[in-house]
mmCIF file of C-alpha atoms in Angstrom:
data_model
loop_
_atom_site.group_PDB
_atom_site.id
_atom_site.type_symbol
_atom_site.label_atom_id
_atom_site.label_comp_id
_atom_site.label_asym_id
_atom_site.label_seq_id
_atom_site.Cartn_x
_atom_site.Cartn_y
_atom_site.Cartn_z
ATOM 1 C CA MET A 1 0.000 0.000 0.000
ATOM 2 C CA LEU A 2 1.216 3.459 -0.884
ATOM 3 C CA LYS A 3 1.524 5.902 1.970
ATOM 4 C CA ALA A 4 -0.712 8.855 1.083
ATOM 5 C CA GLY A 5 -0.810 12.326 2.552
ATOM 6 C CA VAL A 6 -3.431 14.960 1.773
ATOM 7 C CA LEU A 7 -2.659 18.645 1.463
ATOM 8 C CA GLY A 8 -5.785 20.717 2.081
ATOM 9 C CA ALA A 9 -8.763 19.752 4.233
ATOM 10 C CA GLY A 10 -11.542 21.886 2.800
ATOM 11 C CA HIS A 11 -14.778 20.524 1.302
ATOM 12 C CA LEU A 12 -13.120 18.416 -1.413
ATOM 13 C CA GLY A 13 -10.095 17.616 0.751
ATOM 14 C CA LYS A 14 -12.347 15.937 3.314
ATOM 15 C CA ILE A 15 -13.866 13.782 0.569
ATOM 16 C CA HIS A 16 -10.375 12.732 -0.564
ATOM 17 C CA LEU A 17 -9.366 11.961 3.033
ATOM 18 C CA LYS A 18 -12.416 9.737 3.515
ATOM 19 C CA LEU A 19 -11.840 7.834 0.263
ATOM 20 C CA LEU A 20 -8.100 7.347 0.788
ATOM 21 C CA LYS A 21 -8.897 5.983 4.252
ATOM 22 C CA GLN A 22 -11.326 3.496 2.666
ATOM 23 C CA SER A 23 -9.054 2.525 -0.222
ATOM 24 C CA GLU A 24 -7.191 -0.774 -0.240
ATOM 25 C CA GLU A 25 -4.499 0.786 -2.451
ATOM 26 C CA TYR A 26 -3.395 3.440 0.029
ATOM 27 C CA GLU A 27 -2.454 3.852 3.654
ATOM 28 C CA LEU A 28 -3.607 7.324 4.695
ATOM 29 C CA ILE A 29 -0.894 8.696 6.972
ATOM 30 C CA GLY A 30 -2.495 12.082 7.572
ATOM 31 C CA PHE A 31 -2.979 15.585 6.261
ATOM 32 C CA TYR A 32 -1.770 19.166 6.430
ATOM 33 C CA ASP A 33 -3.903 22.297 6.170
ATOM 34 C CA ALA A 34 -2.507 25.818 6.397
ATOM 35 C CA ASP A 35 -5.627 26.872 8.306
ATOM 36 C CA LYS A 36 -4.705 25.447 11.716
ATOM 37 C CA LYS A 37 -8.149 26.007 13.194
ATOM 38 C CA ASN A 38 -9.785 24.041 10.373
ATOM 39 C CA ALA A 39 -7.068 21.354 10.565
ATOM 40 C CA GLU A 40 -7.675 20.833 14.278
ATOM 41 C CA LYS A 41 -11.427 20.627 13.703
ATOM 42 C CA VAL A 42 -11.047 17.995 10.954
ATOM 43 C CA ALA A 43 -8.551 15.966 13.017
ATOM 44 C CA LYS A 44 -10.869 15.998 16.024
ATOM 45 C CA GLU A 45 -14.024 15.185 14.050
ATOM 46 C CA PHE A 46 -12.657 12.400 11.841
ATOM 47 C CA GLY A 47 -9.592 11.153 13.679
ATOM 48 C CA TYR A 48 -7.093 11.713 10.852
ATOM 49 C CA LYS A 49 -3.547 12.531 11.862
ATOM 50 C CA MET A 50 -2.856 16.240 11.538
ATOM 51 C CA TYR A 51 0.648 17.291 10.544
ATOM 52 C CA GLU A 52 1.843 20.631 11.882
ATOM 53 C CA ASN A 53 4.531 20.790 9.215
ATOM 54 C CA LEU A 54 4.058 20.230 5.474
ATOM 55 C CA ASP A 55 7.653 19.094 4.931
ATOM 56 C CA GLU A 56 7.183 16.372 7.531
ATOM 57 C CA LEU A 57 4.056 15.067 5.764
ATOM 58 C CA ILE A 58 5.862 15.032 2.403
ATOM 59 C CA ALA A 59 8.877 13.245 3.902
ATOM 60 C CA GLU A 60 6.759 10.406 5.330
ATOM 61 C CA ALA A 61 4.494 9.889 2.279
ATOM 62 C CA ASP A 62 4.926 8.062 -1.039
ATOM 63 C CA MET A 63 2.206 10.159 -2.675
ATOM 64 C CA ILE A 64 0.771 13.568 -1.883
ATOM 65 C CA ASP A 65 -2.794 14.441 -2.863
ATOM 66 C CA VAL A 66 -3.014 18.223 -3.364
ATOM 67 C CA VAL A 67 -6.505 19.622 -2.766
ATOM 68 C CA THR A 68 -5.732 23.282 -2.151
ATOM 69 C CA PRO A 69 -6.986 26.422 -3.921
ATOM 70 C CA THR A 70 -5.568 26.673 -7.460
ATOM 71 C CA LEU A 71 -3.320 29.632 -6.704
ATOM 72 C CA ALA A 72 -1.351 27.478 -4.232
ATOM 73 C CA HIS A 73 -0.934 24.502 -6.608
ATOM 74 C CA PHE A 74 2.359 25.407 -8.221
ATOM 75 C CA ASP A 75 4.397 26.107 -5.085
ATOM 76 C CA VAL A 76 3.272 23.036 -3.161
ATOM 77 C CA ALA A 77 3.436 20.729 -6.201
ATOM 78 C CA LYS A 78 6.985 21.868 -6.866
ATOM 79 C CA LYS A 79 7.899 21.035 -3.279
ATOM 80 C CA VAL A 80 6.292 17.570 -3.507
ATOM 81 C CA ILE A 81 7.971 16.654 -6.807
ATOM 82 C CA SER A 82 11.359 18.014 -5.729
ATOM 83 C CA ALA A 83 11.173 15.726 -2.697
ATOM 84 C CA GLY A 84 10.833 12.757 -5.079
ATOM 85 C CA LYS A 85 7.201 12.026 -4.221
ATOM 86 C CA HIS A 86 4.352 11.143 -6.585
ATOM 87 C CA LEU A 87 1.758 13.864 -7.060
ATOM 88 C CA PHE A 88 -2.004 13.762 -7.447
ATOM 89 C CA ILE A 89 -3.299 17.306 -7.897
ATOM 90 C CA GLU A 90 -6.788 18.668 -8.342
ATOM 91 C CA LYS A 91 -7.794 20.525 -11.477
ATOM 92 C CA PRO A 92 -6.859 22.959 -12.864
ATOM 93 C CA ILE A 93 -3.283 21.740 -12.659
ATOM 94 C CA THR A 94 -1.857 25.231 -12.021
ATOM 95 C CA ASN A 95 -2.747 28.852 -12.605
ATOM 96 C CA THR A 96 -0.703 29.213 -15.815
ATOM 97 C CA TYR A 97 0.485 26.933 -18.619
ATOM 98 C CA GLU A 98 4.096 27.950 -17.943
ATOM 99 C CA GLU A 99 3.795 26.735 -14.345
ATOM 100 C CA ALA A 100 2.327 23.440 -15.560
ATOM 101 C CA GLU A 101 5.205 22.992 -18.026
ATOM 102 C CA GLU A 102 7.724 23.516 -15.242
ATOM 103 C CA LEU A 103 6.027 20.866 -13.086
ATOM 104 C CA ILE A 104 6.019 18.394 -15.984
ATOM 105 C CA LYS A 105 9.732 18.981 -16.484
ATOM 106 C CA LEU A 106 10.362 18.427 -12.766
ATOM 107 C CA THR A 107 8.485 15.097 -12.710
ATOM 108 C CA LYS A 108 10.772 13.828 -15.472
ATOM 109 C CA GLU A 109 13.891 15.057 -13.675
ATOM 110 C CA HIS A 110 12.881 13.402 -10.384
ATOM 111 C CA GLY A 111 11.376 10.250 -11.900
ATOM 112 C CA VAL A 112 7.960 10.617 -10.274
ATOM 113 C CA LYS A 113 4.436 10.335 -11.618
ATOM 114 C CA GLY A 114 1.731 12.975 -11.652
ATOM 115 C CA GLN A 115 -1.996 12.777 -12.262
ATOM 116 C CA VAL A 116 -4.572 15.559 -12.344
ATOM 117 C CA GLY A 117 -8.097 15.342 -10.949
ATOM 118 C CA HIS A 118 -10.179 15.743 -14.076
ATOM 119 C CA VAL A 119 -12.767 13.515 -12.465
ATOM 120 C CA GLU A 120 -15.276 13.497 -15.336
ATOM 121 C CA ARG A 121 -12.959 11.133 -17.235
ATOM 122 C CA PHE A 122 -13.974 8.608 -14.577
ATOM 123 C CA ASN A 123 -17.680 9.389 -14.755
ATOM 124 C CA PRO A 124 -19.279 5.997 -15.553
ATOM 125 C CA ALA A 125 -21.510 7.493 -18.260
ATOM 126 C CA PHE A 126 -18.518 8.971 -20.098
ATOM 127 C CA GLN A 127 -16.472 5.808 -19.583
ATOM 128 C CA ALA A 128 -19.287 3.748 -21.117
ATOM 129 C CA VAL A 129 -19.206 5.666 -24.420
ATOM 130 C CA ALA A 130 -15.655 7.063 -24.656
ATOM 131 C CA ASP A 131 -14.497 4.295 -27.013
ATOM 132 C CA ARG A 132 -17.545 4.868 -29.243
ATOM 133 C CA ILE A 133 -16.797 8.537 -29.799
ATOM 134 C CA GLU A 134 -14.894 8.395 -33.080
ATOM 135 C CA ASN A 135 -13.970 11.531 -34.990
ATOM 136 C CA PRO A 136 -16.815 13.745 -33.709
ATOM 137 C CA MET A 137 -17.409 16.822 -35.852
ATOM 138 C CA PHE A 138 -19.721 18.811 -33.579
ATOM 139 C CA ILE A 139 -19.828 18.790 -29.794
ATOM 140 C CA GLU A 140 -22.160 20.706 -27.535
ATOM 141 C CA ALA A 141 -21.785 20.860 -23.754
ATOM 142 C CA HIS A 142 -23.758 22.590 -21.009
ATOM 143 C CA ARG A 143 -22.373 22.659 -17.476
ATOM 144 C CA LEU A 144 -24.683 24.714 -15.282
ATOM 145 C CA ALA A 145 -24.528 24.985 -11.504
ATOM 146 C CA GLU A 146 -26.434 26.751 -8.774
ATOM 147 C CA PHE A 147 -24.447 29.501 -7.091
ATOM 148 C CA ASN A 148 -21.885 28.394 -4.523
ATOM 149 C CA PRO A 149 -19.360 30.894 -3.099
ATOM 150 C CA ARG A 150 -16.746 28.110 -3.200
ATOM 151 C CA GLY A 151 -14.816 28.398 -6.456
ATOM 152 C CA THR A 152 -15.590 32.033 -7.229
ATOM 153 C CA ASP A 153 -11.916 32.910 -6.736
ATOM 154 C CA VAL A 154 -11.400 31.789 -10.344
ATOM 155 C CA PRO A 155 -13.421 32.400 -13.568
ATOM 156 C CA VAL A 156 -16.194 29.897 -14.304
ATOM 157 C CA VAL A 157 -14.012 28.607 -17.163
ATOM 158 C CA LEU A 158 -11.413 27.275 -14.697
ATOM 159 C CA ASP A 159 -14.040 26.252 -12.158
ATOM 160 C CA LEU A 160 -16.495 24.376 -14.417
ATOM 161 C CA MET A 161 -15.871 24.611 -18.169
ATOM 162 C CA ILE A 162 -12.398 23.072 -17.874
ATOM 163 C CA HIS A 163 -14.064 19.689 -17.186
ATOM 164 C CA ASP A 164 -15.643 19.793 -20.645
ATOM 165 C CA ILE A 165 -12.521 21.198 -22.286
ATOM 166 C CA ASP A 166 -10.559 18.213 -20.962
ATOM 167 C CA ALA A 167 -13.245 15.728 -22.046
ATOM 168 C CA VAL A 168 -13.356 17.250 -25.544
ATOM 169 C CA LEU A 169 -9.568 17.246 -25.927
ATOM 170 C CA SER A 170 -9.511 13.575 -24.886
ATOM 171 C CA VAL A 171 -11.726 12.554 -27.834
ATOM 172 C CA VAL A 172 -10.809 15.099 -30.535
ATOM 173 C CA LYS A 173 -7.389 14.149 -31.855
ATOM 174 C CA SER A 174 -6.697 17.436 -33.588
ATOM 175 C CA LYS A 175 -5.117 20.811 -32.926
ATOM 176 C CA VAL A 176 -7.151 23.805 -31.717
ATOM 177 C CA VAL A 177 -6.953 26.517 -34.380
ATOM 178 C CA LYS A 178 -9.505 29.130 -33.309
ATOM 179 C CA ILE A 179 -11.451 30.162 -30.206
ATOM 180 C CA ASN A 180 -14.297 32.637 -29.903
ATOM 181 C CA ALA A 181 -15.661 33.283 -26.434
ATOM 182 C CA SER A 182 -17.757 35.578 -24.302
ATOM 183 C CA GLY A 183 -18.117 35.822 -20.554
ATOM 184 C CA VAL A 184 -20.279 37.819 -18.168
ATOM 185 C CA SER A 185 -19.594 38.691 -14.532
ATOM 186 C CA VAL A 186 -22.892 38.782 -12.668
ATOM 187 C CA ILE A 187 -22.083 38.327 -9.000
ATOM 188 C CA SER A 188 -18.321 37.679 -8.913
ATOM 189 C CA ASP A 189 -15.285 39.707 -9.937
ATOM 190 C CA THR A 190 -14.639 37.149 -12.684
ATOM 191 C CA PRO A 191 -17.102 35.769 -15.295
ATOM 192 C CA ASP A 192 -19.925 33.614 -13.892
ATOM 193 C CA ILE A 193 -21.341 32.665 -17.296
ATOM 194 C CA ALA A 194 -19.224 31.796 -20.315
ATOM 195 C CA ASN A 195 -19.595 30.401 -23.793
ATOM 196 C CA ALA A 196 -16.766 29.206 -26.004
ATOM 197 C CA ARG A 197 -16.679 28.034 -29.605
ATOM 198 C CA ILE A 198 -13.549 25.985 -30.163
ATOM 199 C CA GLU A 199 -12.569 25.091 -33.720
ATOM 200 C CA PHE A 200 -10.142 22.283 -34.536
ATOM 201 C CA GLU A 201 -7.853 21.742 -37.493
ATOM 202 C CA ASN A 202 -9.860 18.695 -38.651
ATOM 203 C CA GLY A 203 -13.074 20.771 -38.874
ATOM 204 C CA CYS A 204 -14.584 19.725 -35.555
ATOM 205 C CA VAL A 205 -16.358 22.467 -33.602
ATOM 206 C CA ALA A 206 -17.070 22.353 -29.861
ATOM 207 C CA ASN A 207 -19.607 24.753 -28.390
ATOM 208 C CA LEU A 208 -19.258 24.876 -24.600
ATOM 209 C CA THR A 209 -21.414 26.769 -22.103
ATOM 210 C CA ALA A 210 -20.764 27.054 -18.379
ATOM 211 C CA SER A 211 -22.653 28.932 -15.670
ATOM 212 C CA ARG A 212 -22.436 28.999 -11.889
ATOM 213 C CA ILE A 213 -25.535 31.100 -11.295
ATOM 214 C CA SER A 214 -28.203 28.836 -12.796
ATOM 215 C CA MET A 215 -31.526 27.875 -11.248
ATOM 216 C CA LYS A 216 -30.742 24.181 -11.621
ATOM 217 C CA ASN A 217 -27.736 21.938 -12.103
ATOM 218 C CA MET A 218 -26.986 20.435 -15.503
ATOM 219 C CA ARG A 219 -23.953 18.622 -16.905
ATOM 220 C CA LYS A 220 -24.714 17.342 -20.386
ATOM 221 C CA SER A 221 -22.610 16.822 -23.499
ATOM 222 C CA ARG A 222 -23.600 15.728 -26.977
ATOM 223 C CA PHE A 223 -21.245 14.360 -29.615
ATOM 224 C CA PHE A 224 -22.235 14.260 -33.297
ATOM 225 C CA GLN A 225 -20.287 12.132 -35.751
ATOM 226 C CA ARG A 226 -20.814 10.294 -39.016
ATOM 227 C CA ASP A 227 -23.852 8.027 -38.589
ATOM 228 C CA ALA A 228 -24.019 8.477 -34.807
ATOM 229 C CA TYR A 229 -25.208 10.783 -32.048
ATOM 230 C CA ILE A 230 -23.927 10.228 -28.515
ATOM 231 C CA SER A 231 -25.198 12.033 -25.430
ATOM 232 C CA VAL A 232 -23.713 11.935 -21.940
ATOM 233 C CA ASP A 233 -25.460 13.158 -18.813
ATOM 234 C CA PHE A 234 -22.598 13.504 -16.332
ATOM 235 C CA LEU A 235 -24.972 14.492 -13.527
ATOM 236 C CA GLU A 236 -27.494 11.665 -13.886
ATOM 237 C CA LYS A 237 -24.763 9.258 -15.042
ATOM 238 C CA LYS A 238 -26.733 8.241 -18.115
ATOM 239 C CA CYS A 239 -25.766 7.965 -21.759
ATOM 240 C CA GLU A 240 -27.433 7.359 -25.086
ATOM 241 C CA VAL A 241 -26.020 6.194 -28.400
ATOM 242 C CA VAL A 242 -28.163 6.684 -31.498
ATOM 243 C CA LYS A 243 -26.779 5.168 -34.693
ATOM 244 C CA MET A 244 -27.785 5.054 -38.327
ATOM 245 C CA LYS A 245 -27.233 2.255 -40.808
ATOM 246 C CA ASP A 246 -28.422 1.469 -44.312
ATOM 247 C CA ALA A 247 -32.045 0.384 -44.046
ATOM 248 C CA PRO A 248 -32.845 -3.197 -45.079
ATOM 249 C CA GLU A 249 -35.160 -3.740 -48.041
ATOM 250 C CA ASN A 250 -37.930 -4.936 -45.770
ATOM 251 C CA PRO A 251 -37.519 -3.193 -42.421
ATOM 252 C CA ASP A 252 -39.423 -4.242 -39.335
ATOM 253 C CA GLU A 253 -42.769 -2.429 -39.023
ATOM 254 C CA TYR A 254 -41.532 -0.700 -35.849
ATOM 255 C CA ALA A 255 -38.194 0.354 -37.358
ATOM 256 C CA MET A 256 -37.415 4.067 -37.618
ATOM 257 C CA VAL A 257 -36.404 4.764 -41.201
ATOM 258 C CA LEU A 258 -35.409 8.103 -42.732
ATOM 259 C CA GLN A 259 -35.233 8.785 -46.465
ATOM 260 C CA ASN A 260 -33.308 11.710 -47.966
ATOM 261 C CA ALA A 261 -34.025 13.601 -51.212
ATOM 262 C CA GLU A 262 -31.866 11.167 -53.173
ATOM 263 C CA GLY A 263 -33.970 8.251 -51.952
ATOM 264 C CA ILE A 264 -31.292 6.808 -49.667
ATOM 265 C CA LYS A 265 -32.886 5.141 -46.659
ATOM 266 C CA LYS A 266 -31.263 4.953 -43.254
ATOM 267 C CA GLN A 267 -32.501 3.080 -40.216
ATOM 268 C CA ILE A 268 -32.147 4.618 -36.758
ATOM 269 C CA TYR A 269 -31.388 2.311 -33.876
ATOM 270 C CA PHE A 270 -30.277 2.626 -30.262
ATOM 271 C CA ASP A 271 -27.068 1.039 -29.022
ATOM 272 C CA ASN A 272 -26.959 2.129 -25.397
ATOM 273 C CA PRO A 273 -24.152 0.584 -23.331
ATOM 274 C CA ASP A 274 -24.498 -0.461 -19.714
ATOM 275 C CA VAL A 275 -23.334 2.132 -17.204
ATOM 276 C CA SER A 276 -21.549 0.607 -14.219
ATOM 277 C CA ALA A 277 -21.951 2.594 -11.024
ATOM 278 C CA ASN A 278 -18.705 3.767 -9.441
ATOM 279 C CA ASN A 279 -17.225 6.393 -7.143
ATOM 280 C CA ALA A 280 -15.370 8.504 -9.700
ATOM 281 C CA ILE A 281 -13.052 10.186 -7.183
ATOM 282 C CA LEU A 282 -12.072 6.879 -5.593
ATOM 283 C CA GLU A 283 -11.517 5.365 -9.037
ATOM 284 C CA GLU A 284 -9.259 8.209 -10.188
ATOM 285 C CA LEU A 285 -7.183 7.964 -7.004
ATOM 286 C CA GLU A 286 -6.870 4.176 -7.293
ATOM 287 C CA SER A 287 -6.037 4.404 -11.002
ATOM 288 C CA PHE A 288 -3.113 6.589 -9.965
ATOM 289 C CA ALA A 289 -1.959 3.932 -7.498
ATOM 290 C CA ASP A 290 -2.085 1.427 -10.367
ATOM 291 C CA ALA A 291 0.009 3.759 -12.540
ATOM 292 C CA ILE A 292 2.616 4.098 -9.773
ATOM 293 C CA ASN A 293 2.755 0.419 -8.814
ATOM 294 C CA ASN A 294 2.836 -0.874 -12.394
ATOM 295 C CA ASP A 295 4.836 1.977 -13.952
ATOM 296 C CA LYS A 296 2.012 2.934 -16.319
ATOM 297 C CA GLU A 297 0.987 6.275 -17.760
ATOM 298 C CA PRO A 298 -1.720 7.882 -15.597
ATOM 299 C CA VAL A 299 -5.201 8.109 -17.119
ATOM 300 C CA VAL A 300 -5.120 11.914 -16.930
ATOM 301 C CA THR A 301 -1.532 12.977 -17.465
ATOM 302 C CA MET A 302 -0.115 16.307 -16.375
ATOM 303 C CA GLN A 303 0.479 17.160 -20.049
ATOM 304 C CA GLN A 304 -3.180 16.558 -20.894
ATOM 305 C CA ALA A 305 -4.214 18.740 -17.950
ATOM 306 C CA ALA A 306 -1.761 21.430 -19.070
ATOM 307 C CA ASN A 307 -3.282 21.330 -22.570
ATOM 308 C CA ALA A 308 -6.776 21.774 -21.087
ATOM 309 C CA LEU A 309 -5.516 24.707 -19.008
ATOM 310 C CA LYS A 310 -3.923 26.294 -22.080
ATOM 311 C CA VAL A 311 -7.234 26.169 -23.966
ATOM 312 C CA ALA A 312 -9.126 27.430 -20.895
ATOM 313 C CA ASN A 313 -6.801 30.404 -20.580
ATOM 314 C CA ARG A 314 -7.210 31.124 -24.297
ATOM 315 C CA VAL A 315 -10.978 31.156 -23.751
ATOM 316 C CA ILE A 316 -10.555 33.639 -20.882
ATOM 317 C CA ALA A 317 -8.222 35.813 -22.969
ATOM 318 C CA ASN A 318 -10.925 36.003 -25.652
ATOM 319 C CA PHE A 319 -13.391 37.624 -23.252
ATOM 320 C CA ASN A 320 -11.796 41.026 -23.800
ATOM 321 C CA VAL A 321 -11.527 40.763 -27.581
#
């Protein structure tokens, strides 16, 4: 079992602590939180060992799980990697692409592994259809959330939209060539609602919308490709695959058949895969343990997370254009 330490014991940090404690892949040795009052409260309530000194926690761990505010990511991650320890870090990887590049370089120099918490890659609905998404040419995503003061220290693009940016980049194997975006600040100092149109070299277009001041929560993506339409509901953990094939000469009376102006007939049919329930956060953490123990590439590499951050920052830069 890998000795795991957690840095940050806020809302998400407490979830990570609980799951690492449950996991059969890790031995949770304890945590460090810069807010001593909060650290003492968490230690007392849950019984986790509280470290008074971050360096001591890093020294005793094999892997550090960083769940701090984004602005603190770079400095603490650098310290973890430089100590020769494996790093799991929440998204976004860092505040800037240049910082992310420096961390990637450090992991290679120190021979350690890093994985970033883009948890939607482990959403069972997305996992069920990921291998069926082949060369999508249009993607539409809506990620809407009710207002929560947590996360408003960064634009909604880095808070919410980056999940969809990462998911899109994982299935579109082409270079981003153009981004148009708009953002509106309603209650925060940074945009609370944003829309981005991302164009790829191969002709694919992704239209992403994110809001953190909606009346209801929604996390849906739709992928359109030749002869198929795939929808993923990340919130409800449901997916749908609608395919088209050449219609037989004598289709079943209940078959859905479309005919175009040229007389070509296509039959519509559903090919929905089973969705296996999972705890996505636990699965991402345990997949990292597997990568460390078996010297494999992590599911969400630091380079992939850096690429998502680069696109996200380009979206933000477009707000003022």
